[in-house]
Coordinates of C-alpha atoms in Angstrom, one line a residue:
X1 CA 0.0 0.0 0.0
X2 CA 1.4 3.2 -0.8
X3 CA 1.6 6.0 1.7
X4 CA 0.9 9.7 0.9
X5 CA 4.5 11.1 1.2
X6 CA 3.4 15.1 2.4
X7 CA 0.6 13.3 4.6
X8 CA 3.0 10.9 6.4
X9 CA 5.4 14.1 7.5
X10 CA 2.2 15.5 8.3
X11 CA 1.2 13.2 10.5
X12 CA 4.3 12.7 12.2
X13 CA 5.0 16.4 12.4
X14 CA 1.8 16.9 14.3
X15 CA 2.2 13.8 16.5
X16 CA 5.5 14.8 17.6
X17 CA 4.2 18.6 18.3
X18 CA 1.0 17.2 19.9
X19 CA 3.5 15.5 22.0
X20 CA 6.8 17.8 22.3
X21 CA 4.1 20.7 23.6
X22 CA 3.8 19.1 27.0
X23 CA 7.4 18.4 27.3
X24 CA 8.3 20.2 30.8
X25 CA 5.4 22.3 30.7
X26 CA 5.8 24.8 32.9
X27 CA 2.0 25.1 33.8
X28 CA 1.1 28.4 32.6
X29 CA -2.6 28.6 34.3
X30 CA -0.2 27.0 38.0
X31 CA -1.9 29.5 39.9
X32 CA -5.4 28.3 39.6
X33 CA -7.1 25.8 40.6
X34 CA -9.9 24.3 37.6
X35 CA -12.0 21.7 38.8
X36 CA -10.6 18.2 37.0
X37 CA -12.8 15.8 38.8
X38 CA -14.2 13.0 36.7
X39 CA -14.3 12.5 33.5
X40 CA -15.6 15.7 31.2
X41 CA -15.3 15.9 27.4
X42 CA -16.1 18.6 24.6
X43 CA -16.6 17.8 21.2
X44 CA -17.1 21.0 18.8
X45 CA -19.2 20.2 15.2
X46 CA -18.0 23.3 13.2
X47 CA -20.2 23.6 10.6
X48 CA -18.1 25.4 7.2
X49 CA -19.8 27.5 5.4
X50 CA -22.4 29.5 7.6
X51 CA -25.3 27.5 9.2
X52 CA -28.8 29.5 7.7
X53 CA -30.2 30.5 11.2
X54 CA -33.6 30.5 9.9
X55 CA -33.3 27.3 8.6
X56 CA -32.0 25.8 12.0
X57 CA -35.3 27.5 14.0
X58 CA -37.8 28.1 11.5
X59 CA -40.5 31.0 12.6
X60 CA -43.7 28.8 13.1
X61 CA -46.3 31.0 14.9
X62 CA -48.9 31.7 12.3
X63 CA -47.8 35.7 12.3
X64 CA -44.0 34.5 12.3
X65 CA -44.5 32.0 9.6
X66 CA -46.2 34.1 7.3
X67 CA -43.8 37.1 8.0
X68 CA -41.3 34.3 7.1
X69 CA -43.0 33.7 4.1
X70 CA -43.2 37.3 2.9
X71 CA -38.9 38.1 3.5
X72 CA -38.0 34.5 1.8
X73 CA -40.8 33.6 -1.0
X74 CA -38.8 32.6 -3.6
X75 CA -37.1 30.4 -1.6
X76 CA -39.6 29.0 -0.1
X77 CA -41.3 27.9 -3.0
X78 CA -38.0 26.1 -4.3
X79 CA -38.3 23.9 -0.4
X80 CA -42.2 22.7 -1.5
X81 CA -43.7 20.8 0.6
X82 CA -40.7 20.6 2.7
X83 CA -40.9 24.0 4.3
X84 CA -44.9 23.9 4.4
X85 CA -45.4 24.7 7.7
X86 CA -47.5 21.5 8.6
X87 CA -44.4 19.8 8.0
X88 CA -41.8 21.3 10.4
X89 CA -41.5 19.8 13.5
X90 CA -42.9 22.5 16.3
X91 CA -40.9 23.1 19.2
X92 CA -42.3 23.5 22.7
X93 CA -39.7 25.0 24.7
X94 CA -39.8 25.2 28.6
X95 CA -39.9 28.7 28.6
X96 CA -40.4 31.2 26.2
X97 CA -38.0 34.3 26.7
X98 CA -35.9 33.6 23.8
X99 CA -38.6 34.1 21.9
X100 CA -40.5 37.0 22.9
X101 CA -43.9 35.2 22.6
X102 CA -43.4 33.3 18.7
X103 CA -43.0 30.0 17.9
X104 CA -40.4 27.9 16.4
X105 CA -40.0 24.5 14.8
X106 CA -37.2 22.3 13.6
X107 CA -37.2 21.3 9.9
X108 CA -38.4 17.9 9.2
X109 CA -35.3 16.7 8.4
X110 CA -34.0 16.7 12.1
X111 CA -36.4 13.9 13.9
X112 CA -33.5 13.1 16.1
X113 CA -32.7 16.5 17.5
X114 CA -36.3 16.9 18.3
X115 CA -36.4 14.0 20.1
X116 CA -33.4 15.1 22.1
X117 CA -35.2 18.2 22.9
X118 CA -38.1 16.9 23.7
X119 CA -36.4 14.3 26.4
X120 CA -34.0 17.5 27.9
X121 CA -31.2 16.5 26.3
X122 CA -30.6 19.3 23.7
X123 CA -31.3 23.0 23.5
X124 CA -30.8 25.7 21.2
X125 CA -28.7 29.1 21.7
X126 CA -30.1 31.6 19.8
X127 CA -28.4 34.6 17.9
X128 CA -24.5 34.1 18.4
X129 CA -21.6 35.2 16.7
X130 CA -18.2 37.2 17.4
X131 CA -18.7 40.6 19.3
X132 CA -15.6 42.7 20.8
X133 CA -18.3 44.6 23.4
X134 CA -22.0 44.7 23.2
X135 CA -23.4 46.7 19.9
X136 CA -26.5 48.5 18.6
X137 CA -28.2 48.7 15.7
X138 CA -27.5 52.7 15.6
X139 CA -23.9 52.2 17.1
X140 CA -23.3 49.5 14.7
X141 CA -24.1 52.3 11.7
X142 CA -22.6 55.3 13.4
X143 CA -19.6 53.2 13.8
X144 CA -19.4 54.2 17.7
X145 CA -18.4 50.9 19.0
X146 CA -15.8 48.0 18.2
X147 CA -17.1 45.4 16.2
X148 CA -14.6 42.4 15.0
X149 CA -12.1 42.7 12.2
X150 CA -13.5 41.7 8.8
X151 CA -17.2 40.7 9.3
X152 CA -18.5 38.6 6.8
X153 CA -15.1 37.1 5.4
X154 CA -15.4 33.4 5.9
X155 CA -11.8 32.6 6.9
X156 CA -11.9 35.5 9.6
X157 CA -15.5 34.6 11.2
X158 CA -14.2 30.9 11.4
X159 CA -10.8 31.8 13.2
X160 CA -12.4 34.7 15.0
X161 CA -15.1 32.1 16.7
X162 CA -12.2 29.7 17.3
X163 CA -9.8 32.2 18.8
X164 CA -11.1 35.6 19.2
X165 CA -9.4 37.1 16.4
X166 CA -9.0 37.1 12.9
X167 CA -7.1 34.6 10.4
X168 CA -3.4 34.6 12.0
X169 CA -4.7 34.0 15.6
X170 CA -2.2 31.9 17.2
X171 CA -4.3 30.4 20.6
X172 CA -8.2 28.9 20.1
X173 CA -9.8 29.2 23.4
X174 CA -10.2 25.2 23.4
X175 CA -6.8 25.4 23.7
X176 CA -6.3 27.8 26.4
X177 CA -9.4 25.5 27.8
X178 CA -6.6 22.8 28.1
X179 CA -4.4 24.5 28.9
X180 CA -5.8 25.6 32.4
X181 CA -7.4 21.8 33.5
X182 CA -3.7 20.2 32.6
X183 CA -1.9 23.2 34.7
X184 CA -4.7 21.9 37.5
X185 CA -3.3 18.0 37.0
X186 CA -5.6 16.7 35.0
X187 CA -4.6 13.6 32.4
X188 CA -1.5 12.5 34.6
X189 CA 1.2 11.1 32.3
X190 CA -0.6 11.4 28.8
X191 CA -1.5 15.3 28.4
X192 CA -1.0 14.6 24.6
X193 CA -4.4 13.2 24.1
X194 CA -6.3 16.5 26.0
X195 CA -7.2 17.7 22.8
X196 CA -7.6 16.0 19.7
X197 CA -9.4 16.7 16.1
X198 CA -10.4 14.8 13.4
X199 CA -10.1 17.8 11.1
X200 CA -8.7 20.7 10.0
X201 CA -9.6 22.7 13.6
X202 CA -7.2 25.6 13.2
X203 CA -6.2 27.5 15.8
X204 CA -9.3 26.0 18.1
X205 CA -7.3 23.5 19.9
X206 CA -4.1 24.8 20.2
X207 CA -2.4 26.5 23.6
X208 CA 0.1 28.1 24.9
X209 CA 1.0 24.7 26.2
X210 CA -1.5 22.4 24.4
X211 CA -1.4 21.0 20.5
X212 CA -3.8 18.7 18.9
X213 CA -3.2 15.1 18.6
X214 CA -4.7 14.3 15.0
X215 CA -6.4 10.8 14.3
X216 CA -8.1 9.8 11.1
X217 CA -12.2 9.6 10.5
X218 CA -11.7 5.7 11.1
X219 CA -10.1 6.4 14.7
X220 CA -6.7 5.7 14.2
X221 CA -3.2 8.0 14.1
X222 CA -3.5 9.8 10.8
X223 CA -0.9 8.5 9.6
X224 CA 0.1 4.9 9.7
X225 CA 2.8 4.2 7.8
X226 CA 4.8 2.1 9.9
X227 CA 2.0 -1.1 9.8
X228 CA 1.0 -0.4 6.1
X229 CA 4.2 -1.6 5.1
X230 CA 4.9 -4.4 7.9
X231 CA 1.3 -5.7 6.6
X232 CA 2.9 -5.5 2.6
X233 CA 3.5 -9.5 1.4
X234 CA 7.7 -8.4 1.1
X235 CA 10.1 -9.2 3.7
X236 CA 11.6 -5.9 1.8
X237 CA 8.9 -3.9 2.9
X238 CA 9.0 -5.4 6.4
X239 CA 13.0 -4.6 6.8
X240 CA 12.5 -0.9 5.2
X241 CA 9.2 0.1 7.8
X242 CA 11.7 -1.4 10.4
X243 CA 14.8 1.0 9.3
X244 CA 12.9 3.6 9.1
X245 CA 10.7 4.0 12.4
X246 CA 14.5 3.5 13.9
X247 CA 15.9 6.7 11.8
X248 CA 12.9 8.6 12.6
X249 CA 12.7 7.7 16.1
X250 CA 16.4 9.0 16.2
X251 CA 17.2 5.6 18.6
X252 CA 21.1 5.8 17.7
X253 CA 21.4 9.7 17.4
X254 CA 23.9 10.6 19.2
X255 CA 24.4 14.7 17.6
X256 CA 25.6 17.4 20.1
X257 CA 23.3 20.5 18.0
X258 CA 20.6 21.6 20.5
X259 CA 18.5 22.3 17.5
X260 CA 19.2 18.7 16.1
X261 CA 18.5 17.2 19.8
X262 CA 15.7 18.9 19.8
X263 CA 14.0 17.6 16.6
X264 CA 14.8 13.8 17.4
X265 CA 13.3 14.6 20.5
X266 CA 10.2 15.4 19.1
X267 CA 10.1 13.0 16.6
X268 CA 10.7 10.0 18.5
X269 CA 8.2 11.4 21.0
X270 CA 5.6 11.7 18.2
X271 CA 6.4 7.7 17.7
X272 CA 5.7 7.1 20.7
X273 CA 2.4 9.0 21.1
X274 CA 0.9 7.1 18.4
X275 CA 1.8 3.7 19.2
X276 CA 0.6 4.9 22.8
X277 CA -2.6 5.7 21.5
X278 CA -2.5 2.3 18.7
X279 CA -2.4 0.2 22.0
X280 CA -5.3 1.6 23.7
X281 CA -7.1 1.4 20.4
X282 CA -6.7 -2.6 20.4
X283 CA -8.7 -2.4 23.7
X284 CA -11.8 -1.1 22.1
X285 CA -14.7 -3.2 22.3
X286 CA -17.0 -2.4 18.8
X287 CA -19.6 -0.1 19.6
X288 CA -23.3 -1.3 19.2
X289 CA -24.7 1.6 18.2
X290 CA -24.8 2.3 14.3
X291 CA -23.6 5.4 12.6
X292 CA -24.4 6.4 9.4
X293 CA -22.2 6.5 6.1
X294 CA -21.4 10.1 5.9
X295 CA -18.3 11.8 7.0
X296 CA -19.5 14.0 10.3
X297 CA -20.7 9.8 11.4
X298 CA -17.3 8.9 10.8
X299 CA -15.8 11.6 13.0
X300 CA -18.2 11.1 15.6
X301 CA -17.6 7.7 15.8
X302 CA -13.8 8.5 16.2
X303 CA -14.7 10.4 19.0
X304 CA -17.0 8.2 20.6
X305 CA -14.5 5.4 20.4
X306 CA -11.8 7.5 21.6
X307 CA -13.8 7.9 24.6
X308 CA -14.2 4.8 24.8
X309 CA -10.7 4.3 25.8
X310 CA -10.2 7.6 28.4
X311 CA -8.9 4.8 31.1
X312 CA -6.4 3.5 29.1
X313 CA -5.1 7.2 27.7
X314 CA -5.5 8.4 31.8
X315 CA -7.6 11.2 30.4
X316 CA -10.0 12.6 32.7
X317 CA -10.5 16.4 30.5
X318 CA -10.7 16.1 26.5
X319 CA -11.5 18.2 23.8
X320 CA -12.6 17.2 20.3
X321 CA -12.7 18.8 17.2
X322 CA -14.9 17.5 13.8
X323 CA -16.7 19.2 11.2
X324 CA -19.3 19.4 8.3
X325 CA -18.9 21.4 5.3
X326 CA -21.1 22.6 2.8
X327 CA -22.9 25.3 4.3
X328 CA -22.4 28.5 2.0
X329 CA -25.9 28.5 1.0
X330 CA -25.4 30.8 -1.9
X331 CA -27.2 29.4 -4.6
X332 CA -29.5 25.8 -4.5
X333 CA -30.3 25.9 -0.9
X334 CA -33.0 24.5 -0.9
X335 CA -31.5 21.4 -2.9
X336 CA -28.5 21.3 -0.6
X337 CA -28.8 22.2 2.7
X338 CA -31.8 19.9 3.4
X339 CA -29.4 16.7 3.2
X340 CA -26.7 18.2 5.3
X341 CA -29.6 18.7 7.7
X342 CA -30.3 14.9 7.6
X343 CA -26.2 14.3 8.2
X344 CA -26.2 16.1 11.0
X345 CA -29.4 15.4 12.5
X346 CA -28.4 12.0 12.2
X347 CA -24.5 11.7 13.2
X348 CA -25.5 13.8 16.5
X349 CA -28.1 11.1 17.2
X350 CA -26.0 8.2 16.9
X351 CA -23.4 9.7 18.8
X352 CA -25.7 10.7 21.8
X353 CA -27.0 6.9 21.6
X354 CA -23.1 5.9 22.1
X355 CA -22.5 8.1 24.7
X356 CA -25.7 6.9 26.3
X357 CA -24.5 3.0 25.4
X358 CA -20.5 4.3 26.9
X359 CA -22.7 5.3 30.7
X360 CA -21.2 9.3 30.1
X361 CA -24.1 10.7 28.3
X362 CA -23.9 13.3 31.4
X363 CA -19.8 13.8 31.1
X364 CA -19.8 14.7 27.2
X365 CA -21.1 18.5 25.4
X366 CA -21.4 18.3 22.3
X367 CA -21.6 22.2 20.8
X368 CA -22.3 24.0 17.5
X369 CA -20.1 26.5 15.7
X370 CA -19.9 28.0 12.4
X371 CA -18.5 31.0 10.4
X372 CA -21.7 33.2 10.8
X373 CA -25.3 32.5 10.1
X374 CA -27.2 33.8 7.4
X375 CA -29.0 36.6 5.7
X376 CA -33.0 36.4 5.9
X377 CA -33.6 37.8 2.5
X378 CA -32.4 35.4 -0.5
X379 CA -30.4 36.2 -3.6
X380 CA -33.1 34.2 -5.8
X381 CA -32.6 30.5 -4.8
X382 CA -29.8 31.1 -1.5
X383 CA -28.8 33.4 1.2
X384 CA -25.6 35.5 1.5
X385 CA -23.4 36.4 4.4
X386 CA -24.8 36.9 8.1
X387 CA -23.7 37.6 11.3
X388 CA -25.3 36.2 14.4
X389 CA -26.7 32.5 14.4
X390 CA -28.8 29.8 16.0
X391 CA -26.5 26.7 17.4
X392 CA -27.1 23.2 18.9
X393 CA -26.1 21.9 22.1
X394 CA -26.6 18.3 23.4
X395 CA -26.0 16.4 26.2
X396 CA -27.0 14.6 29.4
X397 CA -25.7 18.0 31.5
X398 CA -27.1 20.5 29.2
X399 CA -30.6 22.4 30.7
X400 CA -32.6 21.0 27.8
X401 CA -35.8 21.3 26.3
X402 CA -35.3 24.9 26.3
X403 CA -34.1 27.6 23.7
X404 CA -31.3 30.6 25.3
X405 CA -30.7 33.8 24.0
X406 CA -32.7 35.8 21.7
X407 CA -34.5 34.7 18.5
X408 CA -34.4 37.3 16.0
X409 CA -37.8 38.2 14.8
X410 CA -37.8 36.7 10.9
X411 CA -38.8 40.6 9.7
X412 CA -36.4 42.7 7.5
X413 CA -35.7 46.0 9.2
X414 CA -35.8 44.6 12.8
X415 CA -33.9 46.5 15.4
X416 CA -31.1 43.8 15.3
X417 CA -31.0 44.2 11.1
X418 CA -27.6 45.6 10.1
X419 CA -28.8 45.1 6.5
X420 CA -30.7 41.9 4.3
X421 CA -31.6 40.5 8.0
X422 CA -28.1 40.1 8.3
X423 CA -28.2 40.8 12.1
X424 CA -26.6 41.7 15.4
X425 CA -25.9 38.6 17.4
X426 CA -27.6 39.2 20.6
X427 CA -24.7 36.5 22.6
X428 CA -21.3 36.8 21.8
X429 CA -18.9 34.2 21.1
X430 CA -17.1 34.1 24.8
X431 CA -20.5 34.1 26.3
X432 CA -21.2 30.9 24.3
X433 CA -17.7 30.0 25.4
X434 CA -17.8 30.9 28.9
X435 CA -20.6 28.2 29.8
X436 CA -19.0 25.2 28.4
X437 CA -15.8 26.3 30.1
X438 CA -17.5 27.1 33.6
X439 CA -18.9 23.2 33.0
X440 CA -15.7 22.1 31.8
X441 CA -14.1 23.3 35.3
X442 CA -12.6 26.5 34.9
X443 CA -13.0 29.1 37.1
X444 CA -13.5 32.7 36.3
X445 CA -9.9 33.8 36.3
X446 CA -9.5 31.2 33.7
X447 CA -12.4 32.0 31.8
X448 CA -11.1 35.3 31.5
X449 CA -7.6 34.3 30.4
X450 CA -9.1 32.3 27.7
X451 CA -12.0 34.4 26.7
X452 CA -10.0 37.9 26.3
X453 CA -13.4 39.8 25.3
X454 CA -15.2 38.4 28.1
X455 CA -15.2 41.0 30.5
X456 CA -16.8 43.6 27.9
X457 CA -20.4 41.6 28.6
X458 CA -22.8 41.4 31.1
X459 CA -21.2 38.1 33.4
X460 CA -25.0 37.0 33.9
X461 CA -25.3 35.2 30.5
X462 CA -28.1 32.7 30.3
X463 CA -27.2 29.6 31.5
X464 CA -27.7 26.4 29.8
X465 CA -25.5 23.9 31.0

């Protein structure tokens, strides 16, 4: 079998950084104390592209609906029957303050959200997206108060809701997450597998202390060279993986360069994470629950099994990283947003049922993202560029059955409206952030460490977790 030459330094690069980061760590967040208890897990779904808020929680109310109607008619028309409003699947939330007396619904293509909502295992989070300090309508357009750098600009949005800043951003306040529970002890000899991704996360996971461990959609190391060719029929193949995990593992380097030293360190170290994490893997006992065939069901059952073996990795605090793309609802959304709909409705169900089936349905979050949500008026058959967004959280700890925030009213010109219904998110980002942290076991000098903007908002953000 051959092996993907840039992917296999890839691999090993990032193994032996994911590794070399903890090396001696000095402990940056030593002089706090985060609450490591137990076992706790976070696992991000970044959705690519911009998730169409209005298409997460669709207006359902008869005045809402038909308001709906009148901003997106084009559009609707192009869903049919799908979007008819005797087809979405009504919401009946415990209280109704995000909503300011409407109703919402899920689309039909999201059974298994509904019926995690409806058993108080998932809510919603209305109206979020990056915000330096809270913004008005009038301030926005006067230009009176901060607002992030360049709004709108997928690569920024994505990086700014992973790290509080635009593309460049060097820390993601996963990372910095990490960074505090390993200062406070958590993960005892293997704080390499803290945070781990199963895609491209960015900055999200990474720390002043902390890097991401990478591992492939069917759970393994990415890159697995090494047993590819000890598996090849040639004794040739056998002798040359053999020679060359010993050269890469540096095990008769005997250089005096501290920058040579240095990189056979890490190398050899990123050897030994994977076959660290190769050896828990042949522990895992197949998961009864069934996944589906599309990517985000892959990743999540990655994760899932990778929980599966926190003894044997002595982690007690993780963080996971997958994602979905497709989500730039410019043009045939209503052909091809319905079936990410199903993919995600469906690969968070399955992995609830194996966290349920793994006995930590209460010790794992799983938590929305994505680069911004959408416009409510449509550029004939999509939606352009938004700002604030509606986002899904699940889990046995989360205050479910209930929708947080503020649901924008689905009415061009609305006092949130910045322009097309692109509008204002009501939450920011580090507010979002803040309560998965706080649940996570940080305290609120951590929080505010990791969170930089935090302290610009009101500290008594909904709680929902």
């Amino acid at each position: 079998m051959k092996a993907n030459r840039r992917e296999f330094f890839k691999g090993i690069g990032a193994s032996a950084m994911a590794t070399a980061a903890f090396a001696g760590r000095p402990g940056f967040f030593s002089a706090h104390a985060a609450d490591t208890s137990g076992y706790k897990a976070l696992v991000c779904v970044f959705l690519f592209g911009g998730l169409d808020n209005y298409d997460l929680l669709v207006p359902y109310d008869t005045t809402s609906y038909g308001e709906f109607q009148a901003a997106r008619p084009s559009l609707l028309s192009q869903y049919g029957s799908s979007r008819a409003r005797s087809s979405l699947l009504a919401l009946s939330p415990l209280t109704s303050s995000a909503l300011g007396g409407r109703q919402v619904a899920l689309p039909p293509e999201m059974p298994q959200l509904k019926s995690l909502f409806d058993a108080g295992n998932a809510a919603f989070v209305a109206n979020v997206g990056p915000l330096i300090e809270p913004i008005t309508l009038t301030q926005f357009q006067n230009g009176s108060a901060r607002v992030p750098a360049r709004l709108f600009s997928h690569n920024d949005q994505q990086t700014t809701w992973k790290a509080s800043a635009p593309e460049g951003a060097q820390f993601g306040w996963a990372g910095l997450f990490a960074d505090a529970v390993l200062a406070a002890g958590a993960n005892g000899s293997s704080p390499q597998f803290t945070a781990i991704t199963v895609d491209e996360a960015g900055p999200f996971l990474t720390g002043r202390q902390t890097a991401p461990y990478r591992i492939s959609e069917a759970g393994a190391p990415e890159v697995r060279v090494f047993e590819e060719l000890a598996m090849s029929s040639t004794p040739k193949s056998a002798e040359f993986s053999s020679m060359l995990r010993s050269n890469l593992g540096a095990s008769q380097f005997v250089g005096t360069h501290v920058l040579e030293q240095d990189m056979a360190l890490k190398v050899s170290n990123g050897l030994s994470t994977n076959d660290t994490f190769s050896n828990a893997r042949a522990s895992i006992s197949p998961l009864s629950t069934a996944f589906g065939e599309g990517g985000l069901s892959a990743q999540l059952k990655a994760v899932a099994e990778t929980i599966s073996i926190r003894s044997q990795l002595s982690a007690t605090r993780q963080v996971f990283f997958v994602g979905l793309g497709g989500f730039d609802t410019h043009s045939a959304q209503a052909f091809s947003l319905p079936p990410l709909l199903t993919e995600l409705d469906s690969a968070i169900g399955a992995f609830q049922a194996a966290m349920a089936e793994l006995g930590v349905v209460n010790d794992v979050t799983l938590f929305t993202a994505s680069d911004f949500g959408r416009t409510l008026s449509v550029n004939g058959d999509g939606t352009d560029h938004g700002w604030g967004g509606n986002h899904i959280v699940v889990g046995g700890s989360v205050m479910g059955g209930d929708i947080y925030g503020s649901v924008a009213p689905p009415v061009l010109g609305n006092s949130l409206d910045t322009g097309a219904g692109r509008v204002i998110p009501s939450l920011a980002v580090e507010q979002y952030a803040s309560q998965l942290g706080s649940w996570f076991g940080l305290t609120s000098s951590e929080l505010a460490t990791a969170l930089p903007n935090l302290r610009n908002f009101d500290q008594n953000t909904p709680r929902f977790i």
